Short mmCIF file of C-alpha atoms in Angstrom, two decimals:
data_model
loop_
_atom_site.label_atom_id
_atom_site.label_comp_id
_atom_site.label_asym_id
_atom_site.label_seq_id
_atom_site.Cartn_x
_atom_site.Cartn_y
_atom_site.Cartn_z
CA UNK A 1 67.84 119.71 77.87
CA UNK A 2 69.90 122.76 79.13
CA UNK A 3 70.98 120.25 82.32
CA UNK A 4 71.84 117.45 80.31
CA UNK A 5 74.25 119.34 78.19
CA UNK A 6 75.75 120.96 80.77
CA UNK A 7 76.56 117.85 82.67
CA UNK A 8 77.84 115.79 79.81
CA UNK A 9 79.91 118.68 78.93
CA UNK A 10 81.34 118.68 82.36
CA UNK A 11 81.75 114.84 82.01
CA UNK A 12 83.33 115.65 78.48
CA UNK A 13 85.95 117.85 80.06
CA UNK A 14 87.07 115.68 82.68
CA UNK A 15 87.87 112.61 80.41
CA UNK A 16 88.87 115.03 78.07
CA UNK A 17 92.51 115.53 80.54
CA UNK A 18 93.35 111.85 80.31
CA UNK A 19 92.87 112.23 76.42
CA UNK A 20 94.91 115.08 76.24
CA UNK A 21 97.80 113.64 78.59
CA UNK A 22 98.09 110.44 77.03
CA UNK A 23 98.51 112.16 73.32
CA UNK A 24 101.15 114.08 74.91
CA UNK A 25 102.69 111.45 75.89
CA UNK A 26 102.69 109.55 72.43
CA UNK A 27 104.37 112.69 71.32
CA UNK A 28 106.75 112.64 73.45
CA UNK A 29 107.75 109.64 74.18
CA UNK A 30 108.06 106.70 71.19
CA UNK A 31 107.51 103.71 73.33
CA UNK A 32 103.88 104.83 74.54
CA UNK A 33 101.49 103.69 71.54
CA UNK A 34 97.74 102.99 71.79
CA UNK A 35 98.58 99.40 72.68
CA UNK A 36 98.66 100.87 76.49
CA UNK A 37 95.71 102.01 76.66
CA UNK A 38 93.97 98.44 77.56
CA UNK A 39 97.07 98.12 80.12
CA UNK A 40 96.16 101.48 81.91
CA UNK A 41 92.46 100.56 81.80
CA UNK A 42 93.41 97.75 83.75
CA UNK A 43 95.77 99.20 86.48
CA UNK A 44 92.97 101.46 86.90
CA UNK A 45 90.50 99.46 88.26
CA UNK A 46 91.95 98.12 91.31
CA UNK A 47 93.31 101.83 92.65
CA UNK A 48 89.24 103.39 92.22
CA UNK A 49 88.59 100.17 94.61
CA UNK A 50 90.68 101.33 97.10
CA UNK A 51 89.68 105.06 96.75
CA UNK A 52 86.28 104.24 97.39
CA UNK A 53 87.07 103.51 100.82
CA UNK A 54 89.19 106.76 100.97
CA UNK A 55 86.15 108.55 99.45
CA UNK A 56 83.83 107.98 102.19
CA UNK A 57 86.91 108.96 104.61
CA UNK A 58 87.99 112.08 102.74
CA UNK A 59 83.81 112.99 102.63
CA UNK A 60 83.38 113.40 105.98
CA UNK A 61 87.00 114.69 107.21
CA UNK A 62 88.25 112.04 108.31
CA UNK A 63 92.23 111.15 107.31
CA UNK A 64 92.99 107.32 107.00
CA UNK A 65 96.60 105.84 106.49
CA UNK A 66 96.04 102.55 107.52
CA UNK A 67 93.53 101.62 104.07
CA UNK A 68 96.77 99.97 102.97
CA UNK A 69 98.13 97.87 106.21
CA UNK A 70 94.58 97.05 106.28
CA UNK A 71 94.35 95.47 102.75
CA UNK A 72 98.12 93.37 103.03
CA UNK A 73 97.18 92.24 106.76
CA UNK A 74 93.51 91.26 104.77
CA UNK A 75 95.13 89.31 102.13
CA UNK A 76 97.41 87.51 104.47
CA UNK A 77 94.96 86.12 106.52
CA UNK A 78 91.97 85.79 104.60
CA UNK A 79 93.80 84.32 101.77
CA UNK A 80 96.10 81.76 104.16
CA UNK A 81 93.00 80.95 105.73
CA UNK A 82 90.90 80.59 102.74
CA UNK A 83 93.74 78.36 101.18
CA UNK A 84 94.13 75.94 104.67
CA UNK A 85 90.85 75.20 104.73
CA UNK A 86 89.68 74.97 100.86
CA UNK A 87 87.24 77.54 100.58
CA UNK A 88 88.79 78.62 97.33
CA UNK A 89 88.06 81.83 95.16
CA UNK A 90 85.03 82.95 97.42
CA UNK A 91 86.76 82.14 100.72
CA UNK A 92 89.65 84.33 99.49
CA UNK A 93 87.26 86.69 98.79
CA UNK A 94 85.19 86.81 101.73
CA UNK A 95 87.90 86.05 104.09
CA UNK A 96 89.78 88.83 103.21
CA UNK A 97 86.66 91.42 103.24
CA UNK A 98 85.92 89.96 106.93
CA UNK A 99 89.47 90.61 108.21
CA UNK A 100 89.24 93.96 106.36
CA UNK A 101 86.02 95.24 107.95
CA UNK A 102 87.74 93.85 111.63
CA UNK A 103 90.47 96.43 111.08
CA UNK A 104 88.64 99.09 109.82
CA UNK A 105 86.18 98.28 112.56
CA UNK A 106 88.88 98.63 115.69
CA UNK A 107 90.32 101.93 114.28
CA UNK A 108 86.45 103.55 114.23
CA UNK A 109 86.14 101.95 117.81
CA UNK A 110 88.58 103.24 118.75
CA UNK A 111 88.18 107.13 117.00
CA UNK A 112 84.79 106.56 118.59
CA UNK A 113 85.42 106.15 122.28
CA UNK A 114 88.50 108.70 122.38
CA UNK A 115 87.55 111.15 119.59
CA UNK A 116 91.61 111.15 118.73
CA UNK A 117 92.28 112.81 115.33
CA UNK A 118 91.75 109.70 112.53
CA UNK A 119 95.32 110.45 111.09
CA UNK A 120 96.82 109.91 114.97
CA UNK A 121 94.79 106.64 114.85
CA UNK A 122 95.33 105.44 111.78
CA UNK A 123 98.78 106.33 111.96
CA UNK A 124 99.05 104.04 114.93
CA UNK A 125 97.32 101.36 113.58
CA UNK A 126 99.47 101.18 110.37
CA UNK A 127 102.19 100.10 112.33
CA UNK A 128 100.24 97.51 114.43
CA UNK A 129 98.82 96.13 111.88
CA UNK A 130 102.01 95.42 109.41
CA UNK A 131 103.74 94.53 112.63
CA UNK A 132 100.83 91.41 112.25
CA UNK A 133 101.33 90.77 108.87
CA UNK A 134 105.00 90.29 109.62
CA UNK A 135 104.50 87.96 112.23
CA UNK A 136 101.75 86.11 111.02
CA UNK A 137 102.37 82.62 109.17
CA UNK A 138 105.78 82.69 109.99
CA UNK A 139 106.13 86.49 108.04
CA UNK A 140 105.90 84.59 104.67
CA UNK A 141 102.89 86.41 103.00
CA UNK A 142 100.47 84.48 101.12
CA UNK A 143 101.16 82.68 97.98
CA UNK A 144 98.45 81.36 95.66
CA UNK A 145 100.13 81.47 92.20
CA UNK A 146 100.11 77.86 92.08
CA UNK A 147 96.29 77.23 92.53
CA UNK A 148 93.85 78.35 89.92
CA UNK A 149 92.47 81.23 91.81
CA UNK A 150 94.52 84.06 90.15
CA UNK A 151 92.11 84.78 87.57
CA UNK A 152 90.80 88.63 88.69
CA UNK A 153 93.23 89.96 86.55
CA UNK A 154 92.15 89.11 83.53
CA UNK A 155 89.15 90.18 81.21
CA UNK A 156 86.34 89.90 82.49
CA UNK A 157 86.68 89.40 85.32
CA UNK A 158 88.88 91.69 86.74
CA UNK A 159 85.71 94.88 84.88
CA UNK A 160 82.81 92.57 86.11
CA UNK A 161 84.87 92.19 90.18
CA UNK A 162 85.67 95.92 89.86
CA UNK A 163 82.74 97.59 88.59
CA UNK A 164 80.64 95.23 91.12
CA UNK A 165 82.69 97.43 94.26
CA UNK A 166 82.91 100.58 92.42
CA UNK A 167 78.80 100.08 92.28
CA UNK A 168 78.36 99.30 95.61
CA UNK A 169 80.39 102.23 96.11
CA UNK A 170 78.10 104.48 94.16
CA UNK A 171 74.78 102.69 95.92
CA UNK A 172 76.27 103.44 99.35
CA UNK A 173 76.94 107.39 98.88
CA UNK A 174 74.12 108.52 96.49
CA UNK A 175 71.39 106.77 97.24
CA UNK A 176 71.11 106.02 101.22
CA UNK A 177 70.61 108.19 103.97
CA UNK A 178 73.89 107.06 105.51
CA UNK A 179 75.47 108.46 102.47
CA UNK A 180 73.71 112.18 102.50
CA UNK A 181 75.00 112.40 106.06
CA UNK A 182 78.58 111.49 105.26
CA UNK A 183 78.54 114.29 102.63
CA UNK A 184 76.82 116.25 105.27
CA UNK A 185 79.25 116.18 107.97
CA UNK A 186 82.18 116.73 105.65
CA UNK A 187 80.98 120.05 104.39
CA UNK A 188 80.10 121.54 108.35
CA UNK A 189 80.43 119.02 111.16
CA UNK A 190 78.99 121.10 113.56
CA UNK A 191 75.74 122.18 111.80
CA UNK A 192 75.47 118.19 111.22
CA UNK A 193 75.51 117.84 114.56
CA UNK A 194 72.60 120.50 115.41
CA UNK A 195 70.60 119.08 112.65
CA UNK A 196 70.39 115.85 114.58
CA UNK A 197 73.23 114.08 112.85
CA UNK A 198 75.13 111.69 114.74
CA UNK A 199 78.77 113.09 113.06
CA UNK A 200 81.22 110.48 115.39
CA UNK A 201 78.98 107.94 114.51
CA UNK A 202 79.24 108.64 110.70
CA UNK A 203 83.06 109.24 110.78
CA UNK A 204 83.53 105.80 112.51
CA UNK A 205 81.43 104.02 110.35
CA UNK A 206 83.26 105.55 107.86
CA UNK A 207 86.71 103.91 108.64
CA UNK A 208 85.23 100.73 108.91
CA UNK A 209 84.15 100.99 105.05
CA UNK A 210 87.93 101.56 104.48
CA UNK A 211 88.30 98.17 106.16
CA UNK A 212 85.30 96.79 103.93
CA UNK A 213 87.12 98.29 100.79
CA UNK A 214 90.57 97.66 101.58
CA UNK A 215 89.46 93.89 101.79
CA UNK A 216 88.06 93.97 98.73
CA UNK A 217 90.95 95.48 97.22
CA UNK A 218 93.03 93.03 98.64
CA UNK A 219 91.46 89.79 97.63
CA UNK A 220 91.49 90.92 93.97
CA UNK A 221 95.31 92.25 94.10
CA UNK A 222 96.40 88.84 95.64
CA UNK A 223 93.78 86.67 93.14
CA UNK A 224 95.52 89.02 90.10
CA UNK A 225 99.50 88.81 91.52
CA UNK A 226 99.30 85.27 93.40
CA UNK A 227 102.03 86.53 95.89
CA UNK A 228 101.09 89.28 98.93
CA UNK A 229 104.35 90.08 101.44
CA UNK A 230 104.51 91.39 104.14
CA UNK A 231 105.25 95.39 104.46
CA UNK A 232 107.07 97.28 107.63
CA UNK A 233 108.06 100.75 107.77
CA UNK A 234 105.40 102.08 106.43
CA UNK A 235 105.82 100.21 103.44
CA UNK A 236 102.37 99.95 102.59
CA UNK A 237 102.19 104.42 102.58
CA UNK A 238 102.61 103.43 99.06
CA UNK A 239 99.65 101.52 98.70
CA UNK A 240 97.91 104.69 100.40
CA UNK A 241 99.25 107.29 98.00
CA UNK A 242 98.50 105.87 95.02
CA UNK A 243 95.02 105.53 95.80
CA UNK A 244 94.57 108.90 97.65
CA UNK A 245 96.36 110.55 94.38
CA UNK A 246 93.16 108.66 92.17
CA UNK A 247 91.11 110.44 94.96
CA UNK A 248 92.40 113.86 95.14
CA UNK A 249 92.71 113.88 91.12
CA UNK A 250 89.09 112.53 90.77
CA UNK A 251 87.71 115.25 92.77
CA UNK A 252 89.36 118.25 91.90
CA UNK A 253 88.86 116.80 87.66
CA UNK A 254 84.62 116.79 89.60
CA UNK A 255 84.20 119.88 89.54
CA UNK A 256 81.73 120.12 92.27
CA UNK A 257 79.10 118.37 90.03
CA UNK A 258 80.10 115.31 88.50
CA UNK A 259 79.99 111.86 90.09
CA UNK A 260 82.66 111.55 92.58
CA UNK A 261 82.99 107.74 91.92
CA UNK A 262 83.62 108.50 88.23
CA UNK A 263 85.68 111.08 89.02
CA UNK A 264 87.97 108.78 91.43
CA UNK A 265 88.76 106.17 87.84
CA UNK A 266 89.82 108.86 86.00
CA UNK A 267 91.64 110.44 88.98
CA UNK A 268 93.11 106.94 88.74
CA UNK A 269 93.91 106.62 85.01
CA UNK A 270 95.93 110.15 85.07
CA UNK A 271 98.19 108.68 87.94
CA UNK A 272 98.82 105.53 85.78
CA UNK A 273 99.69 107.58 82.84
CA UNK A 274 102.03 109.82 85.33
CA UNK A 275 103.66 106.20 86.02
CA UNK A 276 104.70 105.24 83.01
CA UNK A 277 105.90 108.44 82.08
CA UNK A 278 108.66 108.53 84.68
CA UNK A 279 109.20 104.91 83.70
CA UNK A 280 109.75 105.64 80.30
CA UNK A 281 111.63 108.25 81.46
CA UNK A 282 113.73 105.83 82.89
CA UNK A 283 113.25 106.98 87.12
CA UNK A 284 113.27 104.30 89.18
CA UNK A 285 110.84 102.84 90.72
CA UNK A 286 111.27 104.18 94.50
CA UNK A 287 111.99 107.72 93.01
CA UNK A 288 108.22 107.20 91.32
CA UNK A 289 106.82 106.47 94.91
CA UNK A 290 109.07 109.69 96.55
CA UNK A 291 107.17 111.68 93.24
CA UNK A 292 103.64 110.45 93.99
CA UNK A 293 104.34 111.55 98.00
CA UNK A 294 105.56 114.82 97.24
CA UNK A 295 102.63 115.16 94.88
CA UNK A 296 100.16 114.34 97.64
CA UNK A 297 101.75 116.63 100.02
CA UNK A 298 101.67 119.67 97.73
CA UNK A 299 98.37 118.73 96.19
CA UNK A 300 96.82 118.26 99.99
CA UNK A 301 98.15 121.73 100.76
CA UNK A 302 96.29 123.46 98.47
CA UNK A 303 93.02 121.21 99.11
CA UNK A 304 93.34 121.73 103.14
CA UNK A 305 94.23 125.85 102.68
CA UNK A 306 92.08 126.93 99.78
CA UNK A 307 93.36 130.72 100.72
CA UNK A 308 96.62 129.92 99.04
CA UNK A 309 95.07 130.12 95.95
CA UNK A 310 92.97 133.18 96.40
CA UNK A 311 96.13 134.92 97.87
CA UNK A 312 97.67 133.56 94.40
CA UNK A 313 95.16 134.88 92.30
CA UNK A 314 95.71 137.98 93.75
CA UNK A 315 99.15 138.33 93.44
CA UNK A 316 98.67 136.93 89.83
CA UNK A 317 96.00 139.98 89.09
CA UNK A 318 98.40 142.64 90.50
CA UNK A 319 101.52 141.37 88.19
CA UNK A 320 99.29 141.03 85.19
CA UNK A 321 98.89 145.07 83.49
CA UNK A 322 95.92 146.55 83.64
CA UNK A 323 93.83 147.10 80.38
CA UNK A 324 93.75 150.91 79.26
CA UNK A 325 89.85 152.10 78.71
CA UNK A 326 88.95 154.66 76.16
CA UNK A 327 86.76 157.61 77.17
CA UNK A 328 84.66 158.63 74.82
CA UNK A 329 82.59 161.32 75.40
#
């Protein structure tokens, strides 16, 4: 009885920030009412998708930049493809989580064989792989709007497509082996490795699930939007971001003992309600995306050097005046 309350009132806490935000932001601002709650609930959904994949990454220490050149190059294909050859809805679908789980597939080859740093090769296959989806189909993107596929962003569907990935999700890293030895590795690679556990292995398999994910991702942005284009430049960083802030958020708001996967949606709902208050606030869309980087950077820092904090702390506990005791005798 003890456990249980002590887990739902960690549970309790972390949707409790949300909460808290939002009424803050009814406060202060007179164009957010409780008609945008559904809204947020919705833009919600798709985001924890894509942080699943960074989950499993971000688990095991790997870094992954590429999720989002994965999931545009994914829709392009799959859903051209699917679309040519009149699969419909579930060749969109599958089609994009096959070229999905290719990409993911050649970056973990490729981590595999050389054992380069995943942010040098997922760095480098960012650009390949929008350099693709600029070049492929003539550089057009994929447009379905005018076929009656765009239907995963509507109720139900878009909660039943959702929480279907978000389970699998959950499945993969609680309750299979593969999934112990992804946390297992992320918390001391190299007593993983004397333990028996094949770390590389795990960490490559791990990028492919980004693939898997990103696919997945992709096929319900495209069946929700209709249109995909093509991004260079590191356009799709953005893509990244906002699903590595959901990430980030989700497990710092865990607090080492709540469901990471639950975690990641409301990771994901805060950085919703963070976008529509700049909106409101009337910044501009780019200067949102510059926000959310410089949020990431600064909220990495502190995740990659937890001695910053303890060196704040310190400095905090010298400022702060010391109590006086009373001595009685």
């Amino acid at each position: 009885m003890k456990r249980l309350l002590r887990v739902s009132g960690s549970y309790l806490l972390m949707f409790a920030f949300p909460l808290i935000l939002f009424g803050i932001m009814m406060l202060a601002f007179p164009e957010v009412t409780s008609t945008n709650i559904p809204s947020l609930f919705k833009q919600s959904l798709l985001p924890t998708v894509l942080a699943c994949g960074l989950l499993f990454n971000m688990s095991c220490g790997n870094w992954d930049f590429a999720i989002g050149s994965e999931a545009i190059l994914a829709a392009i294909i799959g859903g051209n493809l699917a679309m040519r050859l009149g699969l419909g809805l579930a060749g969109i679908i599958a089609g994009s989580v096959l070229v999905g789980i290719v990409c993911g597939s050649l970056i973990g080859l490729v981590y595999y064989w050389t054992k380069i740093p995943t942010i040098i090769v997922s760095i480098g296959f960012l650009f390949v792989y929008e350099c693709i989806g600029a070049l492929a189909f003539g550089g057009h993107g994929v447009n379905i709007s005018g076929s009656g596929y765009v239907v995963l962003g509507t109720y139900p569907w878009n909660i039943i497509y959702s929480f279907a990935a978000i389970a699998f999700a959950y499945f993969l890293l609680y309750r299979t082996r593969f999934g112990y030895q992804v946390r297992f590795v992320g918390s001391d690679i190299n007593i993983a490795v004397t333990n028996g556990v094949k770390a590389y292995k795990i960490k490559a398999i791990c990028l492919m699930l980004s693939g898997l994910f990103g696919g997945l991702y992709s096929a319900a942005s495209l069946c929700s939007n209709g249109v995909i284009a093509p991004q260079t430049q590191m356009g799709t960083m953005t893509v990244v971001f906002d699903a590595m802030m959901g990430c980030i958020v989700g497990m710092a708001l865990s607090f080492g003992k709540n469901n990471l996967i639950v975690s990641m949606f409301v990771g994901s709902l805060i950085m919703q309600e963070i976008k529509l208050a700049l909106l409101v606030m009337g910044v501009q869309t780019q200067y949102v995306n510059v926000f959310i980087a410089v949020l990431v950077l600064i909220l990495l820092t502190f995740a990659t050097n937890p001695q910053i904090m303890i060196k704040i702390k310190k400095r905090v506990s010298k400022l702060m005046p010391k109590r006086k005791t009373d001595i009685r005798i």
